[in-house]
XYZ file of C-alpha atoms in Angstrom:
503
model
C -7.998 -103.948 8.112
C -7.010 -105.600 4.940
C -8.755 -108.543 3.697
C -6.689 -110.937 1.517
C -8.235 -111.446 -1.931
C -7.299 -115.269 -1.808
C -9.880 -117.885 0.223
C -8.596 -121.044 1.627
C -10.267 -124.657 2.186
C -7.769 -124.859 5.322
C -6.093 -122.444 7.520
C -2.858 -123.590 9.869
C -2.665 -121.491 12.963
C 0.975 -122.501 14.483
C 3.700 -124.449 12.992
C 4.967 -127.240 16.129
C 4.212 -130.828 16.854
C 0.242 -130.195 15.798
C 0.454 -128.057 12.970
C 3.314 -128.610 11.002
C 2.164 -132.347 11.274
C -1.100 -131.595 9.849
C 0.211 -129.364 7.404
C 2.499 -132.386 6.346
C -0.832 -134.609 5.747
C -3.119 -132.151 4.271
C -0.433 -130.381 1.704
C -1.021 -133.129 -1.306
C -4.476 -132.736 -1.822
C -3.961 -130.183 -3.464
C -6.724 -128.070 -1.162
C -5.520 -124.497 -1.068
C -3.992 -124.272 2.639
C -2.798 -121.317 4.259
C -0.129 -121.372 7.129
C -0.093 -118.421 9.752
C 3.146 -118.650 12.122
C 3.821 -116.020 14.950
C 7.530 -116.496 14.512
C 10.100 -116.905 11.013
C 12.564 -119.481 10.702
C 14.721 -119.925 13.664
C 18.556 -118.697 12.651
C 21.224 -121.727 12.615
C 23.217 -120.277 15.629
C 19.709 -119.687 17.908
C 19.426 -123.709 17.200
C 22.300 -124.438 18.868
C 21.723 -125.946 22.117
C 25.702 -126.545 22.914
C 26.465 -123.341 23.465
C 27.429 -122.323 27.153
C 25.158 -119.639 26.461
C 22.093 -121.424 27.278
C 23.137 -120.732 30.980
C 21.768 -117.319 30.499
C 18.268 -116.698 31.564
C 16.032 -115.512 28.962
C 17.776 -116.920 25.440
C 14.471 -119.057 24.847
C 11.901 -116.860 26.679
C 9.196 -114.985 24.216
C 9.214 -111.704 24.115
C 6.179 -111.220 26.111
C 4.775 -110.970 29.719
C 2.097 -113.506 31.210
C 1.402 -113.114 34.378
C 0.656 -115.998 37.414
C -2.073 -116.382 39.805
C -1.551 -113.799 41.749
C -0.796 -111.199 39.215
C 3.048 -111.521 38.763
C 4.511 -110.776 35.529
C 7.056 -113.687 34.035
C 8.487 -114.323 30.711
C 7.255 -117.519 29.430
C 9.823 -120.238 28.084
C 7.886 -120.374 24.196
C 9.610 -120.583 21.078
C 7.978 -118.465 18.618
C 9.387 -119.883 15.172
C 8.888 -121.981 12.151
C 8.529 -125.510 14.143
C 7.358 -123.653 17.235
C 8.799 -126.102 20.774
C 10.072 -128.885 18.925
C 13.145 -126.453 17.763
C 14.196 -126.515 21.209
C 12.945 -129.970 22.663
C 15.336 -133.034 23.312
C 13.287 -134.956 20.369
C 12.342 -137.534 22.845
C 9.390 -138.790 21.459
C 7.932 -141.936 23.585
C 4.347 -143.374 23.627
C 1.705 -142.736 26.242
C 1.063 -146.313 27.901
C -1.810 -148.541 27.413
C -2.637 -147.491 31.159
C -2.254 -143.862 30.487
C -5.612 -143.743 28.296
C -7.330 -145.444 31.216
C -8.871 -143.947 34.226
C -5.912 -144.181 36.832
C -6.244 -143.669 40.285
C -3.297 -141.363 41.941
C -2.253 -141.052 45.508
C -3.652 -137.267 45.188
C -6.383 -138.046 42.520
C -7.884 -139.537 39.597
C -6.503 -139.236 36.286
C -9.497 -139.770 33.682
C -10.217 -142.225 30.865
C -9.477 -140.669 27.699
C -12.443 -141.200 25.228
C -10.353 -142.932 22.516
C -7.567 -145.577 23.192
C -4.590 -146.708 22.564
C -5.666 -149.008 19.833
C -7.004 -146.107 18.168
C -3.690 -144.101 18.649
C -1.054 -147.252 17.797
C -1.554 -147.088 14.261
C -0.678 -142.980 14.010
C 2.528 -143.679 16.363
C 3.624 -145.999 13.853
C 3.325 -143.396 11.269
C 4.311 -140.336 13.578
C 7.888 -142.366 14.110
C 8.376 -142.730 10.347
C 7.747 -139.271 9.829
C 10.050 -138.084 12.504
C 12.659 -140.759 11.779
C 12.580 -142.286 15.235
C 15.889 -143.708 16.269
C 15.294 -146.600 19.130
C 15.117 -150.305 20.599
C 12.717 -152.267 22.348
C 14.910 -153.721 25.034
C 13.090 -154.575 28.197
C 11.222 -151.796 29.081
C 8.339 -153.513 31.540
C 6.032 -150.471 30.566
C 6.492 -150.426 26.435
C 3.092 -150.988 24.749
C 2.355 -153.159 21.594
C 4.637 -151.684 18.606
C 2.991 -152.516 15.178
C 6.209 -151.972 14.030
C 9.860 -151.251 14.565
C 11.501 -148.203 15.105
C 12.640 -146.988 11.834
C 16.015 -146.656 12.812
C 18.140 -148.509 15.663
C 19.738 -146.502 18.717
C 22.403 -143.943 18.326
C 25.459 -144.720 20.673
C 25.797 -143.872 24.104
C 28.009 -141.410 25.569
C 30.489 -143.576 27.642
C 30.035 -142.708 31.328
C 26.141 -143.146 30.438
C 26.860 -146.633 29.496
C 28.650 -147.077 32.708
C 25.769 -146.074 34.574
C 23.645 -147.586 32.716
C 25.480 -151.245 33.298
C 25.362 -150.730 37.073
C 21.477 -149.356 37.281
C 20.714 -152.660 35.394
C 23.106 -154.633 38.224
C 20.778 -152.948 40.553
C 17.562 -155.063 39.271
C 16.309 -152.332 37.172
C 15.649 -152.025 33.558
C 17.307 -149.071 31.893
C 16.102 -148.622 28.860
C 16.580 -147.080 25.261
C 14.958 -143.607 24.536
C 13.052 -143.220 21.383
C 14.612 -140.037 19.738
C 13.218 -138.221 16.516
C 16.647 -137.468 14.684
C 17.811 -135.844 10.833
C 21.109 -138.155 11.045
C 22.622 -134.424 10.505
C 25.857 -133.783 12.138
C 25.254 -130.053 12.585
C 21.792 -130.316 13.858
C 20.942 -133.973 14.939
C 17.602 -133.346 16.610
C 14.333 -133.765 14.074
C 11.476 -131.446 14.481
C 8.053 -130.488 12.788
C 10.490 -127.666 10.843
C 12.201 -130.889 8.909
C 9.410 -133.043 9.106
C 6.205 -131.054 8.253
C 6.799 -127.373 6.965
C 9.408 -127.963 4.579
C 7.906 -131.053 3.251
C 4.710 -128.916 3.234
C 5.888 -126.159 0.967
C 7.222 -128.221 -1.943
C 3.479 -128.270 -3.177
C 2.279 -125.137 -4.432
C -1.118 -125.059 -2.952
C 0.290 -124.494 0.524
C 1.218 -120.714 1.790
C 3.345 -119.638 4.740
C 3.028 -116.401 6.029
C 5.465 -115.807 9.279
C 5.461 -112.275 11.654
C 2.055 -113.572 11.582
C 0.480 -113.262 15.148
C -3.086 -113.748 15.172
C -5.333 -112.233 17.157
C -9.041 -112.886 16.791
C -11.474 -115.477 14.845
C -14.628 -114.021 13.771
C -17.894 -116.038 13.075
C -20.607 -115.878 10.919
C -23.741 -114.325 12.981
C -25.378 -117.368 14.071
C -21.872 -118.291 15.932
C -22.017 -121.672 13.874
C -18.728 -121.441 11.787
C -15.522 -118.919 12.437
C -15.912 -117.235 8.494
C -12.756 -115.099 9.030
C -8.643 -115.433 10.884
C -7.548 -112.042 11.964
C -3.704 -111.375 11.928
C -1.274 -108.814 12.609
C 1.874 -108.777 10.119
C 3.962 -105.802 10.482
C 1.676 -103.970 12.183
C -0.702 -103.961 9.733
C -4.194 -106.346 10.399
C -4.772 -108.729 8.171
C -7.817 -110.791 7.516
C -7.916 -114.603 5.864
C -10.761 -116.007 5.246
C -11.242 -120.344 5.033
C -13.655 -122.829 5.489
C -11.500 -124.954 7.747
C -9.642 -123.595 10.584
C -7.080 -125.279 12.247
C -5.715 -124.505 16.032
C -1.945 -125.010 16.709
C -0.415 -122.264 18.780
C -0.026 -124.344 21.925
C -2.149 -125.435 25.021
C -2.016 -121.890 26.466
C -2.218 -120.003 23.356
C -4.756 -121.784 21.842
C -7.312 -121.563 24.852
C -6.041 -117.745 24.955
C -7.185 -116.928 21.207
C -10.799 -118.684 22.178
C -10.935 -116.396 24.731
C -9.707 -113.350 23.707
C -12.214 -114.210 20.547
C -15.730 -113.460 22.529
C -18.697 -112.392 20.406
C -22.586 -112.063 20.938
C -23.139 -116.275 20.309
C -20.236 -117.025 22.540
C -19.631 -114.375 25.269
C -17.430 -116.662 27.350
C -15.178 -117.245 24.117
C -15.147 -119.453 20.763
C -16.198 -122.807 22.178
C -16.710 -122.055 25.791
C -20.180 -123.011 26.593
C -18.983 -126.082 28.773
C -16.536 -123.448 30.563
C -13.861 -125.610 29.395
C -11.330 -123.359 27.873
C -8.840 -122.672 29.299
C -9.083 -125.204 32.129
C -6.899 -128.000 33.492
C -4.118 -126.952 32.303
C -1.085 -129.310 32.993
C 2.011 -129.115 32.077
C 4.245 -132.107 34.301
C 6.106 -132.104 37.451
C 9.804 -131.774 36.590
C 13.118 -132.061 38.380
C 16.799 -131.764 37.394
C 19.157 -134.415 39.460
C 22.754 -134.037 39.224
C 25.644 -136.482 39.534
C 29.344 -134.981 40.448
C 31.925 -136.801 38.084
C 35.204 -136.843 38.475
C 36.005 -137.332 34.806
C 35.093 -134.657 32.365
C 32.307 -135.727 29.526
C 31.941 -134.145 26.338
C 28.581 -132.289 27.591
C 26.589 -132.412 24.696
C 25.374 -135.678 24.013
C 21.927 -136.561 23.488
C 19.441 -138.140 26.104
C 19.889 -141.988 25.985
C 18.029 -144.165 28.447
C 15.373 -144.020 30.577
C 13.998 -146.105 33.727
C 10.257 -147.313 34.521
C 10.652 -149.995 37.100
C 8.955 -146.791 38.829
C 6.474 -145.463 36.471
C 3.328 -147.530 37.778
C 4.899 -147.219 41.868
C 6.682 -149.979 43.282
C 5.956 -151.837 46.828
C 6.230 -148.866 49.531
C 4.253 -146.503 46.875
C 1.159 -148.404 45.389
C 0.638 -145.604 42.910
C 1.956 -144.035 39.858
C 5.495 -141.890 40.494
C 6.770 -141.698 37.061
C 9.495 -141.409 34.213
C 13.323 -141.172 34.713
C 15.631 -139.844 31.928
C 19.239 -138.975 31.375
C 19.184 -135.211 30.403
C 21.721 -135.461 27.750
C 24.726 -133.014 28.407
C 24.322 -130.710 30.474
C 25.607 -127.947 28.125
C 22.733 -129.047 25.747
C 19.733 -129.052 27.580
C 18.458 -125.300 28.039
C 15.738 -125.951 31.132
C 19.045 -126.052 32.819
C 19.036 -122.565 32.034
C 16.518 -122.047 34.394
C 18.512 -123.522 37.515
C 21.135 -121.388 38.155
C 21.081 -122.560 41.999
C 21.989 -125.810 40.915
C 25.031 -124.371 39.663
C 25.870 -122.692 42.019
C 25.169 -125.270 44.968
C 27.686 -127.205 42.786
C 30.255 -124.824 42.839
C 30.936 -125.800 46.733
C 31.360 -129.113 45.680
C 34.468 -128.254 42.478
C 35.876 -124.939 43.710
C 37.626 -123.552 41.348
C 35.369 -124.854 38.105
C 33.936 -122.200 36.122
C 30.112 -122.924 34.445
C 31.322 -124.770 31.217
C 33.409 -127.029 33.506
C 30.865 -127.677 35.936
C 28.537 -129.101 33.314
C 31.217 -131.490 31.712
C 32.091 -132.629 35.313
C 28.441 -133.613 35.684
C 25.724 -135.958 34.649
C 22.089 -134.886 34.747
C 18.618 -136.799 34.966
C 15.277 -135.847 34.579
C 12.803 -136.907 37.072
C 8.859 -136.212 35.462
C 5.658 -137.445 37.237
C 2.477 -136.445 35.779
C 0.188 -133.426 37.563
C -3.749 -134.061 37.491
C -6.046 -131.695 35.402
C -7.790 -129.349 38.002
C -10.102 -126.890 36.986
C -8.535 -124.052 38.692
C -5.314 -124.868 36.807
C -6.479 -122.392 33.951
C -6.043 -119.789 31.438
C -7.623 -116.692 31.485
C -7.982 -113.255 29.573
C -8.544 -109.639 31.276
C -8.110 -107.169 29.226
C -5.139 -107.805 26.916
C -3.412 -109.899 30.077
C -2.965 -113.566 29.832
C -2.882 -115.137 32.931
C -1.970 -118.353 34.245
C -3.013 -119.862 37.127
C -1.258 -123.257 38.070
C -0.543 -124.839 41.300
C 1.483 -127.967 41.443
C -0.348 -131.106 42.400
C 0.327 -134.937 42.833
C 3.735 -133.706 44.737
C 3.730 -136.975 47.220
C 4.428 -139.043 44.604
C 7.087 -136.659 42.454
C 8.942 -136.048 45.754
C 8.839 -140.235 46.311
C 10.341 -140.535 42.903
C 12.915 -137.988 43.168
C 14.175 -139.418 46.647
C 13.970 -142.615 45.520
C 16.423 -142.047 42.268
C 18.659 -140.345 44.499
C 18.820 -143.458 46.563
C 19.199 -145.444 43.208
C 22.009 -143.122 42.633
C 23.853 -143.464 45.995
C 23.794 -147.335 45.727
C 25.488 -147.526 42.158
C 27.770 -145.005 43.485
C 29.476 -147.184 45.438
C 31.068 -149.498 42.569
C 31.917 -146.931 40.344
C 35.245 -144.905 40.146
C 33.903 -141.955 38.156
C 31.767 -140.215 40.396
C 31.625 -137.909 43.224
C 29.909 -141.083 45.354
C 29.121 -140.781 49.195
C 27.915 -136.834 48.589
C 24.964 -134.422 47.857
C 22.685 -134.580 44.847
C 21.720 -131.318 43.769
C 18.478 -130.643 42.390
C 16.143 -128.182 41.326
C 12.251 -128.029 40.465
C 11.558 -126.478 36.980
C 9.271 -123.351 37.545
C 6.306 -121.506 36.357
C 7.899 -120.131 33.448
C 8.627 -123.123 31.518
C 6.250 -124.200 29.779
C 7.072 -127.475 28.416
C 4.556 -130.275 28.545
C 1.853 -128.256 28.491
C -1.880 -129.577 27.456
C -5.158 -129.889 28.772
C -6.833 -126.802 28.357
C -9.174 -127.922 25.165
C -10.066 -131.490 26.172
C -11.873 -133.793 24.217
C -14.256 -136.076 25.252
C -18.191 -137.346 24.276
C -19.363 -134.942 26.648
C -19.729 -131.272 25.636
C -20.734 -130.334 29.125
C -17.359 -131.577 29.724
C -15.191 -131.206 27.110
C -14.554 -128.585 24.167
C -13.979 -130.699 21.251
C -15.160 -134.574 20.146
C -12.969 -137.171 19.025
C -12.045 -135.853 15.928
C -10.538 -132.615 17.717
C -13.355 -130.410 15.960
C -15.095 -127.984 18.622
C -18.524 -128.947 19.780
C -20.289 -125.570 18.719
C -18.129 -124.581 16.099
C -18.461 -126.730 13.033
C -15.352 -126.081 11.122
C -13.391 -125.078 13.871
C -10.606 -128.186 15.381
C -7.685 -128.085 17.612
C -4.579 -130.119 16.992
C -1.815 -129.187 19.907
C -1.865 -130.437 23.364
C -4.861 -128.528 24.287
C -7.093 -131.812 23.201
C -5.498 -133.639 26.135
C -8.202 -134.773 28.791
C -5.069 -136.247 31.270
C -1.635 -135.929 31.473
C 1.014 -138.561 31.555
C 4.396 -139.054 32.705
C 6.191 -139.180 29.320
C 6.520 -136.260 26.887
C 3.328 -135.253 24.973
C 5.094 -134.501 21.756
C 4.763 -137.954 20.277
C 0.866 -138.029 20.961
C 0.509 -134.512 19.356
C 1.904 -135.473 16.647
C 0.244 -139.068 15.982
C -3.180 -137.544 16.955
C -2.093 -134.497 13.807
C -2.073 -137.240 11.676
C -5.397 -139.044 12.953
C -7.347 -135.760 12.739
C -5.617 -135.229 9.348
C -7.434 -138.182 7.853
C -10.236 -136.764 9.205
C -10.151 -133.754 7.044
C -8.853 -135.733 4.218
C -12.430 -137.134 4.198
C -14.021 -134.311 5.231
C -12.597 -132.218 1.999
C -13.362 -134.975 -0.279
């Protein structure tokens, strides 16, 4: 093993929504900080989610096998790279409601309190939409909590045939809305991410180093089990080991609870952190489903997501319970999850005979139907050996299946007045499965607790002093909007944190 000659007041592990955002905060004060990322920068042309290409299984898979509950091997949908997810997310970045940070009660569970509100978060999504260059409007959304400010930029256009829907859902008594969406105002590459936004910003100062090929694979203590002294790494298969006083977690709800484990030692022979049992547990990670609409004009398929619809989100008056969010998908050549529904496709090949798979997308508008999953203890990560494993079984499906049935019904209705779709016949649809692994939190939680949780409010680890996770590990409940906003406003809370703690 080689042991770098260099020490560091802060070391990055993972460069996404957490730790490129943190890395953004803590780069000018001048603290030496050390960045370790498992991937390099992601190629232009890999970026490019417009390409019919993203049809193909695999493109955005890592290059690794996890296995499931019952010992099957997949390929999980990660993105190993400088900016980790958010170089292949839609950039929709919306808040967690007021509600959300409550205890809620499901039709298949509770959903806990969080131990920190959304008073405490508000201020850090004001910042986190600067910083990401938010483009939206508040415009009727029942749902949309107290803004302290604006959206730093207004909407981007809508693609035409969305505006057409749009106009008739909103004719229907509901209230389509405007999705917040984190954007460069690039032509070639609209879509923001923690890339633009944190790393790049990071490395103008010269305190901060980035090391990529970086995978790391242990963190070592002092004896007493009080402090993790040492960040082991593999670069070019040689090991590598970094030493800091701060250590920083970013690699990802499963990856992060992995490393704890896979980190055992005398003081902490369930893993770093574990002596609540925590790690690795409740994981969550969203129920998802693709709904397609049958035009009969052609769209340009690659235009971004637009609106969204909560008249839902809290239930309505058959459903007294949460069922969720609705969003467009964008085109359906641009969003790669589709990549991971080639039944769709074909089930919508009986309905335009004679359309190949580029057609067939342009002929079609997508939505995204996403009801949050309850943390359960048996939803988990675990570590045998050098086999990651995880165990996840869908929950809360009453009201996901409500929501999807009722959209479709939404749908059908609208339909009827407009010349441009296939009205009158099937929606096809398909779940997202295991392998995807967008969404995905819950496995570190926080909380007052540590017989409960795994870290306190400020994200540092209850046995490990100068150990903190910033990715959606911290999560102690889902919701049913995209985590990536909350990652990255609660980066920028815990990086005031540090601030203060460095002095």
């Amino acid at each position: 093993m080689i042991i770098d000659d260099q020490y560091y007041d802060v070391i990055i592990i993972g460069t996404g929504a957490g730790g490129g955002t943190i890395a953004y905060k803590l780069a000018p004060t001048g603290k030496r900080i050390l960045i370790l990322e498992r991937g390099d920068f992601m190629p232009l042309e890999e970026q490019n989610r417009t390409n019919v290409d993203i049809f193909k299984r695999e493109r955005y898979h890592a290059p690794e096998q996890w296995y499931d509950g019952v010992g099957e091997p997949f390929s999980p949908q990660m993105n190993y790279a400088i900016g980790g997810n958010t170089k292949i997310y839609a950039a929709v970045l919306q808040r967690r409601r007021e509600q959300d940070f409550e205890e809620v009660q499901h039709q298949s569970g509770v959903s806990p309190a969080w131990c920190l509100k959304y008073a405490d978060f508000e201020p850090y999504y004001s910042q986190a939409e600067q910083l990401y260059k938010v483009h939206g409007e508040l415009n009727g959304d029942p749902t949309e909590p107290l803004h302290s400010q604006d959206y730093p930029f207004g909407a981007i256009a809508q693609e035409p045939q969305i505006t057409t829907i749009g106009q008739a859902i909103a004719q229907a008594g509901l209230h389509p809305s405007t999705l917040p969406l984190g954007l460069t105002r690039q032509v070639d590459d609209p879509t923001n991410d923690s890339e633009v936004s944190g790393i790049i910003p990071s490395l103008q100062h010269t305190n901060v180093t980035l090391k990529t090929k970086a995978k790391v694979t242990c963190l070592h203590t002092n004896p007493s089990g009080s402090l993790v002294k040492g960040v082991e790494a593999e670069i070019e298969g040689q090991s590598y080991l970094f030493m800091g006083d701060l250590i920083v977690l970013a690699c990802g709800a499963v990856n992060s609870a992995a490393l704890l484990l896979k980190s055992a030692n005398d003081p902490h022979p369930q893993g770093l952190a574990n002596g609540s049992e925590q790690v690795g547990r409740n994981l969550m990670k969203s129920l998802m489903t693709a709904v397609v609409q049958l035009s009969k004009k052609p769209n340009s398929g690659t235009f971004l997501r637009t609106i969204y619809v909560h008249d839902f989100y809290w239930g309505d008056e058959d459903f007294p319970y949460p069922m969720g969010n609705i969003q467009n998908t964008g085109g359906l050549l641009g969003d790669i999850i589709f990549a991971e529904a080639p039944p769709m496709f074909s089930l919508m090949a009986k309905f335009m005979p004679g359309f190949g798979l580029k057609q067939l997308a342009t002929r079609s508008i997508g939505w995204w139907i996403q009801t949050e999953d309850l943390p359960d203890e048996n939803n988990r990560v675990s570590i045998e050996g050098d086999k990651l494993s995880v165990h996840y079984t869908p929950n809360n499906l009453e009201a996901h299946d409500r929501l999807v049935y009722r959209w479709i019904e939404v749908l059908k209705g609208v339909e009827k007045d407009l010349d441009d779709f296939q009205g009158g016949i099937m929606h096809p649809r398909s779940e997202v499965p295991l392998q995807v692994m967008a969404n995905q939190c819950g496995t570190c939680r926080f909380g007052d607790d540590p017989a409960t949780s795994v870290l306190n409010r400020d994200c540092r680890t209850h046995e490990l002093d100068n150990l903190y996770v910033v990715d959606g590990s911290f999560f102690p409940s889902n919701a049913s909007v995209s985590p990536a906003l909350t990652i990255i406003a609660n980066a920028l809370r815990v990086g005031d944190h540090l601030i203060q703690r460095l002095g």
